[in-house]
Amino acid sequence: MILVGLTGGIGSGKSTVSAALATKGAVIIDADAVTRELQQPGQPLLQTLSERFGAGILTADGVLDRPAMAAIAFADPVALQDLNTIVHPVVGAEIGRRIVEASHTQQVVVMDIPLLTENPREGLQAIVVVDVPQETQVARLVQFRHFAEADARARIAQQATREQRLATATFVIDNSGDLASLTPQIDALWQAVTSLPQLPPGATGLRADGA
């Protein structure tokens, strides 16, 4: 297995890069997707969240109301800390389980983690940072995700700075342009990543909690 981290700020287009790597043959472990799976009705994590934040974070069908949850968490530092304390260990353990499953293969495993800079993980052989200027992030969040500009800037401010992310990077993907400019970067990245040494079979570099 070759184990690589992928990160980028909100609105950077990290998901586009992740999808491109998947078409190359990478196994993507998407932290956001894992989180959504673990927050489905009937999952213990959703029950814990509703106990902490109240029934107002659930829709009438018992599904997590993500905008309602975000409104609570991003308006209150204590609530955000509690949310992270509840969610991160559970998600980390599931991600760790999936990495262990892949650790006896020769696949390229990409850990797609938005907050990788804020929450570093051990055992990664490289970190790929998807980079765009902050104003590009804001414009994309407003245009494509219908954020108010103030909300977009507030969400960006909650994350690591552009400089902090770049300081951790092994490889940088400039995603400020169009798909035509992204494709050759993905090709070069894939060639570099697949040239990394394979980890020994069963090796994950993870702690017991999956981090």
PDB file of C-alpha atoms in Angstrom:
ATOM      1  CA  MET A   1       0.000   0.000   0.000  1.00  0.00           C
ATOM      2  CA  ILE A   2       1.021   3.573  -0.686  1.00  0.00           C
ATOM      3  CA  LEU A   3      -0.682   5.918   1.790  1.00  0.00           C
ATOM      4  CA  VAL A   4      -1.178   9.559   0.837  1.00  0.00           C
ATOM      5  CA  GLY A   5      -3.068  12.431   2.455  1.00  0.00           C
ATOM      6  CA  LEU A   6      -5.136  14.897   0.428  1.00  0.00           C
ATOM      7  CA  THR A   7      -6.341  18.194   1.823  1.00  0.00           C
ATOM      8  CA  GLY A   8      -7.462  21.672   0.864  1.00  0.00           C
ATOM      9  CA  GLY A   9      -9.592  24.475   2.196  1.00  0.00           C
ATOM     10  CA  ILE A  10     -13.332  24.676   1.695  1.00  0.00           C
ATOM     11  CA  GLY A  11     -14.043  25.727  -1.882  1.00  0.00           C
ATOM     12  CA  SER A  12     -10.615  24.653  -3.116  1.00  0.00           C
ATOM     13  CA  GLY A  13     -11.979  21.935  -5.391  1.00  0.00           C
ATOM     14  CA  LYS A  14     -10.396  19.123  -3.414  1.00  0.00           C
ATOM     15  CA  SER A  15     -13.246  16.790  -4.341  1.00  0.00           C
ATOM     16  CA  THR A  16     -12.463  17.334  -8.025  1.00  0.00           C
ATOM     17  CA  VAL A  17      -8.857  16.288  -7.436  1.00  0.00           C
ATOM     18  CA  SER A  18      -9.992  13.309  -5.369  1.00  0.00           C
ATOM     19  CA  ALA A  19     -12.326  12.159  -8.144  1.00  0.00           C
ATOM     20  CA  ALA A  20      -9.537  12.511 -10.710  1.00  0.00           C
ATOM     21  CA  LEU A  21      -7.234  10.356  -8.594  1.00  0.00           C
ATOM     22  CA  ALA A  22      -9.993   7.762  -8.272  1.00  0.00           C
ATOM     23  CA  THR A  23     -10.172   7.504 -12.059  1.00  0.00           C
ATOM     24  CA  LYS A  24      -6.436   6.759 -12.002  1.00  0.00           C
ATOM     25  CA  GLY A  25      -7.086   3.804  -9.723  1.00  0.00           C
ATOM     26  CA  ALA A  26      -6.613   5.286  -6.261  1.00  0.00           C
ATOM     27  CA  VAL A  27      -8.704   4.013  -3.356  1.00  0.00           C
ATOM     28  CA  ILE A  28     -10.284   7.101  -1.819  1.00  0.00           C
ATOM     29  CA  ILE A  29     -11.086   7.195   1.872  1.00  0.00           C
ATOM     30  CA  ASP A  30     -13.156  10.365   2.110  1.00  0.00           C
ATOM     31  CA  ALA A  31     -13.441  11.606   5.689  1.00  0.00           C
ATOM     32  CA  ASP A  32     -16.547  13.650   4.884  1.00  0.00           C
ATOM     33  CA  ALA A  33     -18.243  10.663   3.248  1.00  0.00           C
ATOM     34  CA  VAL A  34     -17.348   8.435   6.207  1.00  0.00           C
ATOM     35  CA  THR A  35     -18.748  11.067   8.554  1.00  0.00           C
ATOM     36  CA  ARG A  36     -22.016  11.205   6.625  1.00  0.00           C
ATOM     37  CA  GLU A  37     -22.309   7.411   6.734  1.00  0.00           C
ATOM     38  CA  LEU A  38     -21.771   7.358  10.493  1.00  0.00           C
ATOM     39  CA  GLN A  39     -24.357  10.114  11.019  1.00  0.00           C
ATOM     40  CA  GLN A  40     -27.190   8.231   9.345  1.00  0.00           C
ATOM     41  CA  PRO A  41     -30.358   7.435  11.348  1.00  0.00           C
ATOM     42  CA  GLY A  42     -29.838   4.457  13.615  1.00  0.00           C
ATOM     43  CA  GLN A  43     -26.110   5.067  13.991  1.00  0.00           C
ATOM     44  CA  PRO A  44     -24.807   5.598  17.557  1.00  0.00           C
ATOM     45  CA  LEU A  45     -23.000   8.776  16.506  1.00  0.00           C
ATOM     46  CA  LEU A  46     -26.251  10.491  15.516  1.00  0.00           C
ATOM     47  CA  GLN A  47     -27.797   9.554  18.850  1.00  0.00           C
ATOM     48  CA  THR A  48     -24.834  11.075  20.693  1.00  0.00           C
ATOM     49  CA  LEU A  49     -25.076  14.276  18.682  1.00  0.00           C
ATOM     50  CA  SER A  50     -28.796  14.654  19.323  1.00  0.00           C
ATOM     51  CA  GLU A  51     -28.231  14.117  23.047  1.00  0.00           C
ATOM     52  CA  ARG A  52     -25.633  16.886  23.122  1.00  0.00           C
ATOM     53  CA  PHE A  53     -27.199  19.420  20.749  1.00  0.00           C
ATOM     54  CA  GLY A  54     -30.903  18.633  21.021  1.00  0.00           C
ATOM     55  CA  ALA A  55     -33.630  17.373  18.711  1.00  0.00           C
ATOM     56  CA  GLY A  56     -33.425  20.606  16.720  1.00  0.00           C
ATOM     57  CA  ILE A  57     -30.499  19.197  14.739  1.00  0.00           C
ATOM     58  CA  LEU A  58     -32.777  16.474  13.333  1.00  0.00           C
ATOM     59  CA  THR A  59     -35.344  16.736  10.557  1.00  0.00           C
ATOM     60  CA  ALA A  60     -38.860  15.396  10.981  1.00  0.00           C
ATOM     61  CA  ASP A  61     -37.591  12.134   9.461  1.00  0.00           C
ATOM     62  CA  GLY A  62     -34.831  11.810  12.063  1.00  0.00           C
ATOM     63  CA  VAL A  63     -32.068  12.728   9.616  1.00  0.00           C
ATOM     64  CA  LEU A  64     -29.264  15.059  10.643  1.00  0.00           C
ATOM     65  CA  ASP A  65     -30.103  18.620   9.576  1.00  0.00           C
ATOM     66  CA  ARG A  66     -26.610  19.659   8.534  1.00  0.00           C
ATOM     67  CA  PRO A  67     -27.327  23.387   8.126  1.00  0.00           C
ATOM     68  CA  ALA A  68     -28.878  23.442  11.609  1.00  0.00           C
ATOM     69  CA  MET A  69     -25.886  21.601  13.059  1.00  0.00           C
ATOM     70  CA  ALA A  70     -23.463  23.936  11.298  1.00  0.00           C
ATOM     71  CA  ALA A  71     -25.350  27.011  12.511  1.00  0.00           C
ATOM     72  CA  ILE A  72     -24.924  25.871  16.092  1.00  0.00           C
ATOM     73  CA  ALA A  73     -21.319  24.734  15.813  1.00  0.00           C
ATOM     74  CA  PHE A  74     -19.883  27.662  13.877  1.00  0.00           C
ATOM     75  CA  ALA A  75     -21.581  30.247  16.089  1.00  0.00           C
ATOM     76  CA  ASP A  76     -20.160  28.891  19.345  1.00  0.00           C
ATOM     77  CA  PRO A  77     -16.528  27.789  19.895  1.00  0.00           C
ATOM     78  CA  VAL A  78     -17.551  25.505  22.759  1.00  0.00           C
ATOM     79  CA  ALA A  79     -20.179  23.803  20.611  1.00  0.00           C
ATOM     80  CA  LEU A  80     -17.657  23.372  17.807  1.00  0.00           C
ATOM     81  CA  GLN A  81     -15.172  21.835  20.205  1.00  0.00           C
ATOM     82  CA  ASP A  82     -17.835  19.467  21.533  1.00  0.00           C
ATOM     83  CA  LEU A  83     -18.834  18.514  18.000  1.00  0.00           C
ATOM     84  CA  ASN A  84     -15.236  17.700  17.101  1.00  0.00           C
ATOM     85  CA  THR A  85     -14.718  15.770  20.329  1.00  0.00           C
ATOM     86  CA  ILE A  86     -17.752  13.617  19.583  1.00  0.00           C
ATOM     87  CA  VAL A  87     -17.223  13.082  15.862  1.00  0.00           C
ATOM     88  CA  HIS A  88     -13.474  12.861  15.287  1.00  0.00           C
ATOM     89  CA  PRO A  89     -12.690   9.723  17.350  1.00  0.00           C
ATOM     90  CA  VAL A  90     -15.535   7.748  15.796  1.00  0.00           C
ATOM     91  CA  VAL A  91     -14.653   8.796  12.271  1.00  0.00           C
ATOM     92  CA  GLY A  92     -10.951   8.238  12.942  1.00  0.00           C
ATOM     93  CA  ALA A  93     -11.577   4.691  14.081  1.00  0.00           C
ATOM     94  CA  GLU A  94     -13.597   3.880  10.945  1.00  0.00           C
ATOM     95  CA  ILE A  95     -10.973   5.427   8.671  1.00  0.00           C
ATOM     96  CA  GLY A  96      -8.337   3.398  10.485  1.00  0.00           C
ATOM     97  CA  ARG A  97     -10.338   0.224   9.931  1.00  0.00           C
ATOM     98  CA  ARG A  98     -10.513   0.899   6.199  1.00  0.00           C
ATOM     99  CA  ILE A  99      -6.801   1.577   5.994  1.00  0.00           C
ATOM    100  CA  VAL A 100      -6.062  -1.683   7.771  1.00  0.00           C
ATOM    101  CA  GLU A 101      -8.207  -3.465   5.175  1.00  0.00           C
ATOM    102  CA  ALA A 102      -6.119  -1.939   2.373  1.00  0.00           C
ATOM    103  CA  SER A 103      -2.770  -2.407   4.084  1.00  0.00           C
ATOM    104  CA  HIS A 104      -2.169  -5.850   2.583  1.00  0.00           C
ATOM    105  CA  THR A 105      -2.649  -4.590  -0.974  1.00  0.00           C
ATOM    106  CA  GLN A 106      -0.445  -2.654  -3.379  1.00  0.00           C
ATOM    107  CA  GLN A 107      -3.048   0.043  -3.962  1.00  0.00           C
ATOM    108  CA  VAL A 108      -2.582   3.786  -3.677  1.00  0.00           C
ATOM    109  CA  VAL A 109      -4.816   4.803  -0.781  1.00  0.00           C
ATOM    110  CA  VAL A 110      -5.718   8.485  -0.618  1.00  0.00           C
ATOM    111  CA  MET A 111      -7.017   9.819   2.677  1.00  0.00           C
ATOM    112  CA  ASP A 112      -9.200  12.769   1.680  1.00  0.00           C
ATOM    113  CA  ILE A 113      -9.306  14.881   4.853  1.00  0.00           C
ATOM    114  CA  PRO A 114     -10.348  18.543   4.820  1.00  0.00           C
ATOM    115  CA  LEU A 115      -8.816  19.279   8.230  1.00  0.00           C
ATOM    116  CA  LEU A 116      -5.593  17.320   7.789  1.00  0.00           C
ATOM    117  CA  THR A 117      -3.444  20.361   8.590  1.00  0.00           C
ATOM    118  CA  GLU A 118      -5.392  21.016  11.775  1.00  0.00           C
ATOM    119  CA  ASN A 119      -5.385  17.327  12.747  1.00  0.00           C
ATOM    120  CA  PRO A 120      -2.190  15.724  11.388  1.00  0.00           C
ATOM    121  CA  ARG A 121      -2.117  11.968  10.832  1.00  0.00           C
ATOM    122  CA  GLU A 122       0.827   9.688  11.283  1.00  0.00           C
ATOM    123  CA  GLY A 123       2.114   7.281   8.681  1.00  0.00           C
ATOM    124  CA  LEU A 124       1.371   9.284   5.539  1.00  0.00           C
ATOM    125  CA  GLN A 125       4.029   8.972   2.855  1.00  0.00           C
ATOM    126  CA  ALA A 126       3.053  12.263   1.232  1.00  0.00           C
ATOM    127  CA  ILE A 127       0.580  15.110   1.663  1.00  0.00           C
ATOM    128  CA  VAL A 128      -1.126  16.646  -1.356  1.00  0.00           C
ATOM    129  CA  VAL A 129      -2.476  20.156  -0.848  1.00  0.00           C
ATOM    130  CA  VAL A 130      -5.064  21.537  -3.265  1.00  0.00           C
ATOM    131  CA  ASP A 131      -4.335  25.241  -3.300  1.00  0.00           C
ATOM    132  CA  VAL A 132      -6.331  28.281  -4.421  1.00  0.00           C
ATOM    133  CA  PRO A 133      -6.309  31.936  -3.346  1.00  0.00           C
ATOM    134  CA  GLN A 134      -8.770  32.800  -0.600  1.00  0.00           C
ATOM    135  CA  GLU A 135     -10.782  35.066  -2.873  1.00  0.00           C
ATOM    136  CA  THR A 136     -11.263  32.130  -5.243  1.00  0.00           C
ATOM    137  CA  GLN A 137     -12.582  30.064  -2.346  1.00  0.00           C
ATOM    138  CA  VAL A 138     -15.059  32.795  -1.457  1.00  0.00           C
ATOM    139  CA  ALA A 139     -16.219  33.210  -5.049  1.00  0.00           C
ATOM    140  CA  ARG A 140     -16.781  29.481  -5.492  1.00  0.00           C
ATOM    141  CA  LEU A 141     -18.673  29.122  -2.220  1.00  0.00           C
ATOM    142  CA  VAL A 142     -20.945  32.001  -3.164  1.00  0.00           C
ATOM    143  CA  GLN A 143     -21.482  30.888  -6.768  1.00  0.00           C
ATOM    144  CA  PHE A 144     -21.703  27.121  -6.488  1.00  0.00           C
ATOM    145  CA  ARG A 145     -22.774  26.480  -2.887  1.00  0.00           C
ATOM    146  CA  HIS A 146     -24.914  29.571  -2.426  1.00  0.00           C
ATOM    147  CA  PHE A 147     -23.130  30.809   0.681  1.00  0.00           C
ATOM    148  CA  ALA A 148     -23.557  34.406   1.743  1.00  0.00           C
ATOM    149  CA  GLU A 149     -20.162  36.052   1.369  1.00  0.00           C
ATOM    150  CA  ALA A 150     -19.869  36.684   5.113  1.00  0.00           C
ATOM    151  CA  ASP A 151     -20.667  33.043   5.845  1.00  0.00           C
ATOM    152  CA  ALA A 152     -18.087  31.892   3.305  1.00  0.00           C
ATOM    153  CA  ARG A 153     -15.402  34.021   4.913  1.00  0.00           C
ATOM    154  CA  ALA A 154     -16.393  32.813   8.375  1.00  0.00           C
ATOM    155  CA  ARG A 155     -16.102  29.168   7.337  1.00  0.00           C
ATOM    156  CA  ILE A 156     -12.708  29.788   5.729  1.00  0.00           C
ATOM    157  CA  ALA A 157     -11.522  31.533   8.907  1.00  0.00           C
ATOM    158  CA  GLN A 158     -12.393  28.423  10.937  1.00  0.00           C
ATOM    159  CA  GLN A 159      -9.851  26.393   8.957  1.00  0.00           C
ATOM    160  CA  ALA A 160      -6.073  26.466   8.725  1.00  0.00           C
ATOM    161  CA  THR A 161      -4.643  29.310   6.692  1.00  0.00           C
ATOM    162  CA  ARG A 162      -3.424  28.818   3.159  1.00  0.00           C
ATOM    163  CA  GLU A 163       0.149  29.297   4.385  1.00  0.00           C
ATOM    164  CA  GLN A 164      -0.255  26.680   7.115  1.00  0.00           C
ATOM    165  CA  ARG A 165      -1.528  24.097   4.627  1.00  0.00           C
ATOM    166  CA  LEU A 166       1.238  24.803   2.114  1.00  0.00           C
ATOM    167  CA  ALA A 167       3.852  24.384   4.836  1.00  0.00           C
ATOM    168  CA  THR A 168       2.765  20.742   5.234  1.00  0.00           C
ATOM    169  CA  ALA A 169       2.667  19.905   1.515  1.00  0.00           C
ATOM    170  CA  THR A 170       4.725  17.290  -0.253  1.00  0.00           C
ATOM    171  CA  PHE A 171       2.897  18.063  -3.493  1.00  0.00           C
ATOM    172  CA  VAL A 172       0.818  21.138  -4.369  1.00  0.00           C
ATOM    173  CA  ILE A 173      -2.016  21.154  -6.907  1.00  0.00           C
ATOM    174  CA  ASP A 174      -2.929  24.634  -8.150  1.00  0.00           C
ATOM    175  CA  ASN A 175      -6.666  24.434  -8.733  1.00  0.00           C
ATOM    176  CA  SER A 176      -7.275  28.096  -9.398  1.00  0.00           C
ATOM    177  CA  GLY A 177      -7.686  27.493 -13.147  1.00  0.00           C
ATOM    178  CA  ASP A 178      -9.887  25.269 -15.292  1.00  0.00           C
ATOM    179  CA  LEU A 179      -9.956  21.516 -15.810  1.00  0.00           C
ATOM    180  CA  ALA A 180      -7.539  21.774 -18.710  1.00  0.00           C
ATOM    181  CA  SER A 181      -4.885  23.198 -16.407  1.00  0.00           C
ATOM    182  CA  LEU A 182      -5.656  20.644 -13.699  1.00  0.00           C
ATOM    183  CA  THR A 183      -5.302  17.496 -15.826  1.00  0.00           C
ATOM    184  CA  PRO A 184      -1.519  17.630 -16.435  1.00  0.00           C
ATOM    185  CA  GLN A 185      -0.973  18.314 -12.737  1.00  0.00           C
ATOM    186  CA  ILE A 186      -2.978  15.208 -11.842  1.00  0.00           C
ATOM    187  CA  ASP A 187      -0.969  13.155 -14.336  1.00  0.00           C
ATOM    188  CA  ALA A 188       2.311  14.366 -12.838  1.00  0.00           C
ATOM    189  CA  LEU A 189       1.049  13.794  -9.299  1.00  0.00           C
ATOM    190  CA  TRP A 190      -0.027  10.245 -10.097  1.00  0.00           C
ATOM    191  CA  GLN A 191       3.363   9.442 -11.572  1.00  0.00           C
ATOM    192  CA  ALA A 192       5.086  10.809  -8.464  1.00  0.00           C
ATOM    193  CA  VAL A 193       2.785   9.048  -6.010  1.00  0.00           C
ATOM    194  CA  THR A 194       3.018   5.669  -7.694  1.00  0.00           C
ATOM    195  CA  SER A 195       6.803   5.968  -7.535  1.00  0.00           C
ATOM    196  CA  LEU A 196       6.715   6.093  -3.724  1.00  0.00           C
ATOM    197  CA  PRO A 197       7.844   2.932  -1.933  1.00  0.00           C
ATOM    198  CA  GLN A 198       5.215   0.447  -0.860  1.00  0.00           C
ATOM    199  CA  LEU A 199       4.617   0.180   2.866  1.00  0.00           C
ATOM    200  CA  PRO A 200       5.334  -3.273   4.313  1.00  0.00           C
ATOM    201  CA  PRO A 201       2.254  -5.529   4.206  1.00  0.00           C
ATOM    202  CA  GLY A 202       0.015  -4.752   7.164  1.00  0.00           C
ATOM    203  CA  ALA A 203       1.794  -1.498   8.015  1.00  0.00           C
ATOM    204  CA  THR A 204      -0.488   1.508   8.475  1.00  0.00           C
ATOM    205  CA  GLY A 205       1.436   3.941  10.658  1.00  0.00           C
ATOM    206  CA  LEU A 206      -1.767   4.552  12.597  1.00  0.00           C
ATOM    207  CA  ARG A 207      -2.238   4.780  16.338  1.00  0.00           C
ATOM    208  CA  ALA A 208      -4.669   2.468  18.022  1.00  0.00           C
ATOM    209  CA  ASP A 209      -7.443   5.105  17.732  1.00  0.00           C
ATOM    210  CA  GLY A 210      -7.015   5.243  13.948  1.00  0.00           C
ATOM    211  CA  ALA A 211      -5.265   8.616  13.892  1.00  0.00           C
TER     212      ALA A 211
END
